Amino acid sequence: MIVQGLGGLEWKYRDTQENEWHHGEVPGSLFLDMIKEGRIKKPFYRFQDREFHELAERDYEYKLHFSVREDVLLREKQFVVFEGIDTIADIYLNGVKLARTENMHRTYRFPVKDILKAEDNLLQVIIYSSVRYIEEQHREHPLPEFNTASPHGFSQIRKTHSSFGWDAEPNVPDLGIWREVYIEAYDKARISHIYTRQRHEKGKVYLKTETLTEAAYGEEVCVEVTVYDPQGEEIFREKTKCRESLAEVWTEIESPEIWWPNGYGDHPLYEICVKMQCRDEQEEKRFFVGLRTMEVRREEDADGESFAFYVNNVPVFAKGGSYTPPDKFLTACRGQRHRELIRLCKEANYNCIRIWGGAVYPDDELYDLCDRNGLLVWQDLMFACALYPSNDEFLESIREEVKDNVIRLRNHACLVLWCGNNENEWFHDYEHHAEGLTHELRMKNLQQYEVHLAEIVRKYDPDRLYWPSSPSSGGGYYDPNGYEKGDVHCWYVWYLPAKPYTFYRDCTGRFISEFGLESFQNYKTLCSYLEPEDMSPNSEVMDYMQHCSDNYCNMGNGKIMNYIFQEVRAPKNFKEYIFASQYAQAEGIKYGTYHFRRMKPRCMGALYWQIVDCFPGTSWSGIDYEYRLKVLHYYARRFFSQVVLCVKEDRFEPRRLEIFAVNDHPEGFTANLIWALRDSTGCVVKEGKKAIQIQGSSSSVFQEMDLTEEIREEDKKQYYLELLLCSQDGKRISEETYLFVKPKHFHFLHPEFRVEVQNDKEKYILNIQTSCFAKCIKMDLDNNDCEFSDNYFDLSPDRIKTVEISKNSFRRPVTMEELKKQLIFETVNDIGRIL
């Protein structure tokens, strides 16, 4: 098959009400084109994103004049392929209408054999306003809605739902030709799609490659499959002939290199090359696979039914977060932005991300990155928080959408399961008395996921679990967010209503696929989008950039204040409010994560909402829009470690404790548990040490402590507990500190810091000491940025904390002397303190 690309050429676009044409990027985005051209200035500055909605109310035309190569014109079959159009569009080639598209998640192929010509072809794509479209659809046949952060009708178009706004995103309904456009041409045959399946036996893997071809009737097709090992050496080559559409080739791989999730082993990938030949016509496709077994085990037990990922028969506690696109402009997510995101996730000890159902099926590059970095993927289908049309035309469109994406993604090693939607089953059940939500509508929407889409997934990817909804107990509106089986969205902290984060302890679900707390963006990031008069947590602009303001939440910034004041003294200024909000968020998510991990094997997953921001506003992320790391992300590096110490306090007496060690490694080991009761100066009041044997893949109590005699009620604010887990050779595995009161009541002293800086070849090494106990030490640079190997940590005065900074992580190069001058320390000790 021959492919002639049409992307990257001299595309033009215009407002259909105007005559002036402008340069357009394809693949690309209308709004990005306008930003690059200077027609939109500072898109997220203060209230500036309001203009997007106005621009999105208009219609636009893209056009391309192009010539066709001779070898394309000579072929019997010719198609124009659009891998993604956003969204309602009429497509014309040389004045002939090819089709109307109404689904941005689909790939479209249009036959153009009798339309193409050698020179001066004109391809026109008229894209109509999605804003007007959903308004019209809602007027004509309104549906009950649950997401009050988005405009009416958002579920009646197959477009990124969150482009219309969400509780974590602004209303920026972009449009354009967002994926590749090209011409396909062939005579007798083409490769339609390829599916690899695996059978593992002791010391061997049998790899089955199924190649589906489209061939002219009676034509013989030869398919050759070549397999290369992770080092690039050819290990297998075989040809087969077929007159039917399906060719199957089995590969026996001895001594296979097995693919593992992050934290469990390496992630080797084998390359598969499939070549098809029909007469003198050839086509070749290459892709990578990881050799592993993957299943979601759901087994009856004393608590109900388990829900656990098993990779290569090893239980994997899923640790990570929900992926939402890291930019409102989808084409801006590609390349470096995705590479950096997955790197940061891996370094934070993630082993799993959940692709959330309110956005898009990401580009192949994201799954390639997850394959190479050992990040498992929970894949939602793109339906979220809504009822959907149930007419035949809509059902046909979404069936094709799901088919396209299942076929595209199913060979990836990282992919664990397909999930029908985000929160629809829960909302249909939770709000089943909502006006207009009839029994008939509920049943039709249940059929959408449990019959129509389930059928497509099981047909094209039978080796993976299809899960009907998230959360769900398995479907049928049976206790969708229940703790007995399935997965849970734990929003009883923050939402429903906003309880203290200690209420995470009441969530005893089997797999926590969503939970979260909000915080503000980093100060340096906000400085690019705010004016000095906006620098207040309750300024008009900060309220505007907070999109969590629906019926359950009232104002999100007010909730942030609530969690801040539960934790620390009233901050003195805006910078302290930002730090305090991020500290409260991180402490809450850590508390929940430790609780969920302590429960293993009852609970086998903790995926917080969310990983990264798509704009510089307030949300639940651990990484802000400019990729500056919040407190949460640094905390995640520690609370997602394979081995952690965590404290479970008595509900009514914080001086009575259980000390847990949680081990996600399949193997056990011997370690030393060391503890010290210290006063606020850091002096040791009482200490202890014991050798413990930690089992593989376990969570166990190794120390019960009752300190009611050592610490009087009135003295709780004077003491803290320091915990260390060390290997037998003294290497520190995990550490934790515990306060018997909230930080706002603790008698903190003001810490002084001593820092020794060493200049290594590729990094700076900081050796840090403090004059007293310091809580959540924040390091930053005055007018630069970098990534610290650790940050936001606690430190006692008799210890030295070593932190490294890779020189490649600085946004601008810095000398050792400049680093010393620019280094800034802040702590929870001093929040609200008048020095």
XYZ file of C-alpha atoms in Angstrom, residues 401-756:
356
model
C -15.566 4.683 17.626
C -14.888 1.933 20.152
C -13.924 -0.528 17.417
C -11.387 1.947 15.975
C -9.735 2.548 19.313
C -9.750 -1.021 20.595
C -8.044 -2.194 17.399
C -5.552 0.685 17.598
C -4.537 0.107 21.225
C -5.018 -3.576 22.012
C -1.439 -4.736 21.273
C 0.087 -2.551 23.968
C 1.692 -4.382 26.880
C 0.549 -1.706 29.325
C -3.197 -2.050 28.734
C -4.968 -3.830 31.629
C -8.681 -3.341 31.034
C -11.370 -1.492 29.130
C -13.933 0.408 31.167
C -17.281 1.486 29.707
C -17.471 4.971 31.207
C -16.734 7.300 34.091
C -19.421 7.463 36.844
C -22.475 6.957 34.644
C -23.729 3.838 36.377
C -23.156 5.469 39.772
C -24.924 8.696 38.812
C -27.851 6.926 37.129
C -28.304 4.968 40.349
C -27.455 7.714 42.862
C -29.741 10.252 41.198
C -32.387 7.905 39.826
C -35.137 10.243 41.082
C -33.749 13.170 39.044
C -36.272 14.928 36.854
C -36.543 13.256 33.462
C -34.462 10.215 34.424
C -37.022 7.549 33.585
C -36.653 3.809 33.997
C -36.556 3.483 30.211
C -33.644 5.938 29.931
C -31.749 4.188 32.693
C -32.150 0.809 31.011
C -31.151 2.119 27.564
C -28.008 3.678 28.955
C -27.187 0.497 30.832
C -27.518 -1.404 27.550
C -25.140 1.037 25.890
C -22.256 -0.120 28.100
C -23.254 -3.625 29.116
C -24.483 -4.823 25.716
C -23.559 -2.664 22.729
C -20.055 -1.481 23.658
C -19.221 -4.588 25.677
C -19.918 -6.647 22.564
C -17.458 -4.604 20.492
C -14.659 -4.788 23.072
C -15.083 -8.521 23.619
C -15.101 -9.156 19.873
C -11.910 -7.225 19.130
C -9.986 -7.737 22.381
C -11.288 -10.898 24.069
C -8.169 -11.337 26.212
C -8.832 -8.333 28.455
C -11.474 -7.582 31.044
C -14.293 -5.309 29.978
C -15.537 -3.442 33.061
C -18.925 -1.735 32.577
C -18.310 1.505 34.478
C -16.131 3.208 37.036
C -17.111 2.927 39.783
C -19.010 -0.329 39.539
C -19.627 -3.553 41.390
C -19.955 -5.361 38.094
C -22.957 -3.713 36.464
C -26.722 -3.832 36.562
C -26.932 -0.880 38.969
C -25.912 -3.217 41.785
C -24.396 -0.964 44.483
C -22.186 0.873 41.917
C -19.934 2.576 44.475
C -20.067 -0.182 47.054
C -17.207 -1.489 49.149
C -17.950 -5.194 48.725
C -16.582 -5.637 45.204
C -15.441 -3.758 42.133
C -13.910 -0.285 42.197
C -14.774 2.851 44.178
C -14.625 6.613 43.665
C -14.042 7.868 47.179
C -15.447 11.409 47.086
C -16.848 11.513 50.600
C -13.785 13.611 51.332
C -14.077 16.886 49.368
C -17.481 16.097 47.833
C -20.659 14.598 49.274
C -20.059 16.609 51.623
C -16.518 17.760 52.420
C -15.383 15.715 55.382
C -11.931 15.768 56.993
C -9.480 13.543 55.145
C -9.400 11.176 58.122
C -12.739 9.932 56.771
C -10.776 8.062 54.108
C -10.528 5.417 56.830
C -14.250 4.771 56.392
C -13.680 3.800 52.745
C -13.020 0.063 52.668
C -13.394 -0.496 48.933
C -11.606 -3.200 46.986
C -9.914 -0.854 44.480
C -9.939 2.952 44.827
C -9.882 4.263 41.277
C -10.549 7.924 42.117
C -10.143 10.196 45.154
C -8.701 13.660 45.541
C -8.268 17.075 47.129
C -7.667 20.421 45.468
C -4.804 22.875 45.839
C -3.582 26.066 44.190
C -1.011 26.200 41.386
C 2.562 27.078 42.235
C 3.267 30.761 42.842
C 5.733 31.102 39.958
C 3.189 29.628 37.569
C 0.435 31.971 38.731
C 2.723 34.979 38.302
C 2.548 34.446 34.528
C -1.249 34.650 34.489
C -2.189 37.069 37.284
C -1.578 40.683 38.190
C -0.376 41.681 41.693
C -3.912 42.684 42.705
C -5.110 39.153 41.885
C -2.728 37.540 44.367
C -5.306 36.571 46.952
C -7.103 33.239 47.404
C -10.482 34.983 47.198
C -9.743 37.491 44.436
C -12.104 37.683 41.498
C -9.561 36.083 39.165
C -8.769 33.233 41.560
C -12.501 32.584 41.875
C -12.795 32.623 38.091
C -9.947 30.126 37.667
C -11.663 27.755 40.127
C -14.141 25.604 38.196
C -15.298 23.366 41.014
C -18.420 25.318 41.858
C -21.308 22.949 41.283
C -24.240 21.955 43.461
C -22.274 19.675 45.739
C -19.264 21.851 46.275
C -20.427 25.482 46.343
C -17.096 27.279 45.891
C -13.959 25.168 45.559
C -11.678 27.851 46.988
C -13.803 27.905 50.116
C -13.269 24.189 50.481
C -9.528 24.651 50.089
C -9.654 27.181 52.914
C -11.544 24.643 54.999
C -8.823 22.020 54.561
C -6.068 24.591 55.147
C -7.592 25.705 58.429
C -8.012 22.098 59.536
C -4.252 21.667 59.199
C -2.238 24.826 59.819
C -2.373 28.310 61.286
C -3.940 31.019 59.158
C -1.379 31.900 56.454
C 0.026 35.423 56.450
C 0.105 36.019 52.696
C -0.746 34.558 49.303
C 2.482 32.547 49.001
C 1.746 30.877 52.327
C -1.828 30.129 51.243
C -0.455 28.358 48.182
C 2.017 26.331 50.252
C -0.636 25.549 52.864
C -3.150 24.398 50.245
C -0.612 22.066 48.669
C 0.469 20.749 52.069
C -3.127 19.993 53.084
C -3.757 18.280 49.749
C -0.626 16.145 50.018
C -1.258 15.151 53.628
C -4.822 14.154 52.772
C -3.877 12.035 49.762
C -1.033 10.458 51.710
C -3.412 9.601 54.544
C -5.869 8.010 52.139
C -3.169 6.150 50.201
C -1.625 4.732 53.361
C -5.046 3.572 54.522
C -5.770 1.881 51.192
C -2.332 0.243 51.113
C -2.656 -0.944 54.719
C -5.820 -2.817 53.722
C -4.117 -5.020 51.126
C -5.066 -7.586 49.935
C -8.649 -6.411 50.583
C -7.831 -3.211 48.668
C -5.498 -3.487 45.678
C -5.443 -0.052 44.097
C -5.094 3.656 44.895
C -5.318 6.003 41.891
C -5.727 9.625 42.898
C -7.371 12.365 40.888
C -5.431 13.799 39.051
C -1.891 13.762 37.679
C -1.473 17.066 35.801
C -3.267 20.291 34.889
C -4.331 21.384 31.411
C -4.438 25.098 32.300
C -3.033 27.334 35.065
C -6.091 27.193 37.317
C -6.944 25.482 40.578
C -7.466 21.725 40.520
C -6.651 18.356 42.073
C -3.338 17.836 40.269
C 0.085 16.996 41.665
C 1.865 18.606 38.680
C 0.843 22.082 37.628
C 0.352 23.449 34.117
C 3.963 24.630 33.781
C 5.169 21.214 35.018
C 6.257 22.573 38.361
C 5.823 19.859 40.951
C 3.421 20.421 43.806
C 3.867 19.007 47.283
C 1.615 16.071 46.334
C 3.882 14.804 43.575
C 6.956 14.822 45.816
C 4.930 13.076 48.505
C 3.849 10.452 45.956
C 7.478 9.509 45.368
C 7.516 8.394 49.001
C 3.999 7.075 49.661
C 4.050 5.045 46.418
C 7.403 3.409 47.254
C 7.390 -0.367 47.123
C 7.946 -0.504 50.887
C 6.459 2.046 53.276
C 5.959 2.573 56.988
C 2.614 4.034 57.956
C 0.831 4.872 61.173
C -2.738 3.991 62.056
C -3.932 6.055 64.986
C -6.710 5.146 67.361
C -9.856 7.021 66.323
C -10.354 8.518 69.754
C -6.859 8.517 71.259
C -4.027 9.717 68.979
C -1.401 8.503 71.480
C -2.347 4.877 70.766
C -0.883 3.706 67.476
C -0.289 0.753 65.205
C 2.817 0.823 63.024
C 2.402 -0.949 59.694
C 4.972 -2.005 57.145
C 3.532 -2.449 53.646
C 5.578 -4.385 51.118
C 4.576 -4.580 47.454
C 7.589 -6.689 46.468
C 6.750 -10.353 45.894
C 9.750 -11.268 48.064
C 10.051 -10.778 51.802
C 13.057 -9.532 53.763
C 14.362 -8.824 57.255
C 14.655 -5.219 58.462
C 15.017 -3.108 61.567
C 12.151 -0.942 62.792
C 13.543 2.034 64.695
C 11.454 4.619 66.506
C 12.130 7.684 68.591
C 9.786 9.907 70.579
C 11.160 13.453 70.324
C 10.233 16.893 71.571
C 9.900 19.938 69.324
C 13.613 20.727 69.647
C 14.345 17.279 68.246
C 15.693 15.807 71.470
C 14.984 12.105 71.980
C 12.694 11.350 74.919
C 12.315 7.622 74.354
C 13.445 5.245 71.619
C 13.310 1.631 70.542
C 14.455 -0.826 67.905
C 13.384 -4.286 66.805
C 14.178 -6.695 64.000
C 11.157 -7.623 61.903
C 10.487 -10.146 59.151
C 8.390 -8.616 56.365
C 6.577 -11.028 54.104
C 6.283 -10.568 50.352
C 3.252 -8.653 49.055
C 1.962 -7.948 52.534
C 0.675 -5.399 55.003
C 1.213 -6.130 58.681
C 1.307 -4.440 62.072
C 4.803 -4.679 63.553
C 4.481 -2.378 66.538
C 1.613 -1.373 68.790
C 2.314 1.719 70.862
C 0.477 3.235 73.788
C 2.139 6.514 74.721
C -0.561 7.813 77.052
C 1.803 7.498 80.028
C 4.797 9.092 78.308
C 2.759 11.997 76.906
C 0.214 13.792 79.040
C -2.902 15.125 77.336
C -1.773 18.727 77.754
C 1.687 17.900 76.307
C 0.647 16.272 73.038
C 1.576 19.423 71.142
C 5.188 19.151 72.362
C 6.127 15.744 70.922
C 6.408 13.884 67.644
C 7.233 10.305 66.729
C 9.965 9.499 64.233
C 9.922 6.110 62.493
C 12.633 4.492 60.392
C 12.763 1.198 58.532
C 16.317 0.161 57.735
C 17.863 -2.841 56.045
C 20.188 -5.035 58.042
C 23.189 -3.200 56.604
C 21.761 0.140 57.757
C 20.320 1.424 54.487
C 17.189 3.520 55.035
C 14.163 1.969 53.311
C 11.306 4.138 54.592
C 10.738 6.881 57.138
C 7.755 8.647 58.612
C 6.946 11.214 61.278
C 3.745 11.456 63.247
C 2.314 14.392 65.209
C -0.135 13.771 68.029
C -1.954 17.005 67.161
C -2.607 18.947 63.981
C 0.358 21.101 62.881
C -1.603 24.276 63.681
C -1.491 23.286 67.379
C 2.052 21.913 67.518
C 4.694 23.968 69.325
C 7.023 24.430 66.368
C 10.280 26.310 66.703
C 11.716 28.397 63.896
C 14.367 26.290 62.123
C 17.724 27.532 60.916
C 19.318 25.589 58.070
C 22.901 24.732 57.275
C 23.565 23.540 53.737
C 26.735 22.110 52.286
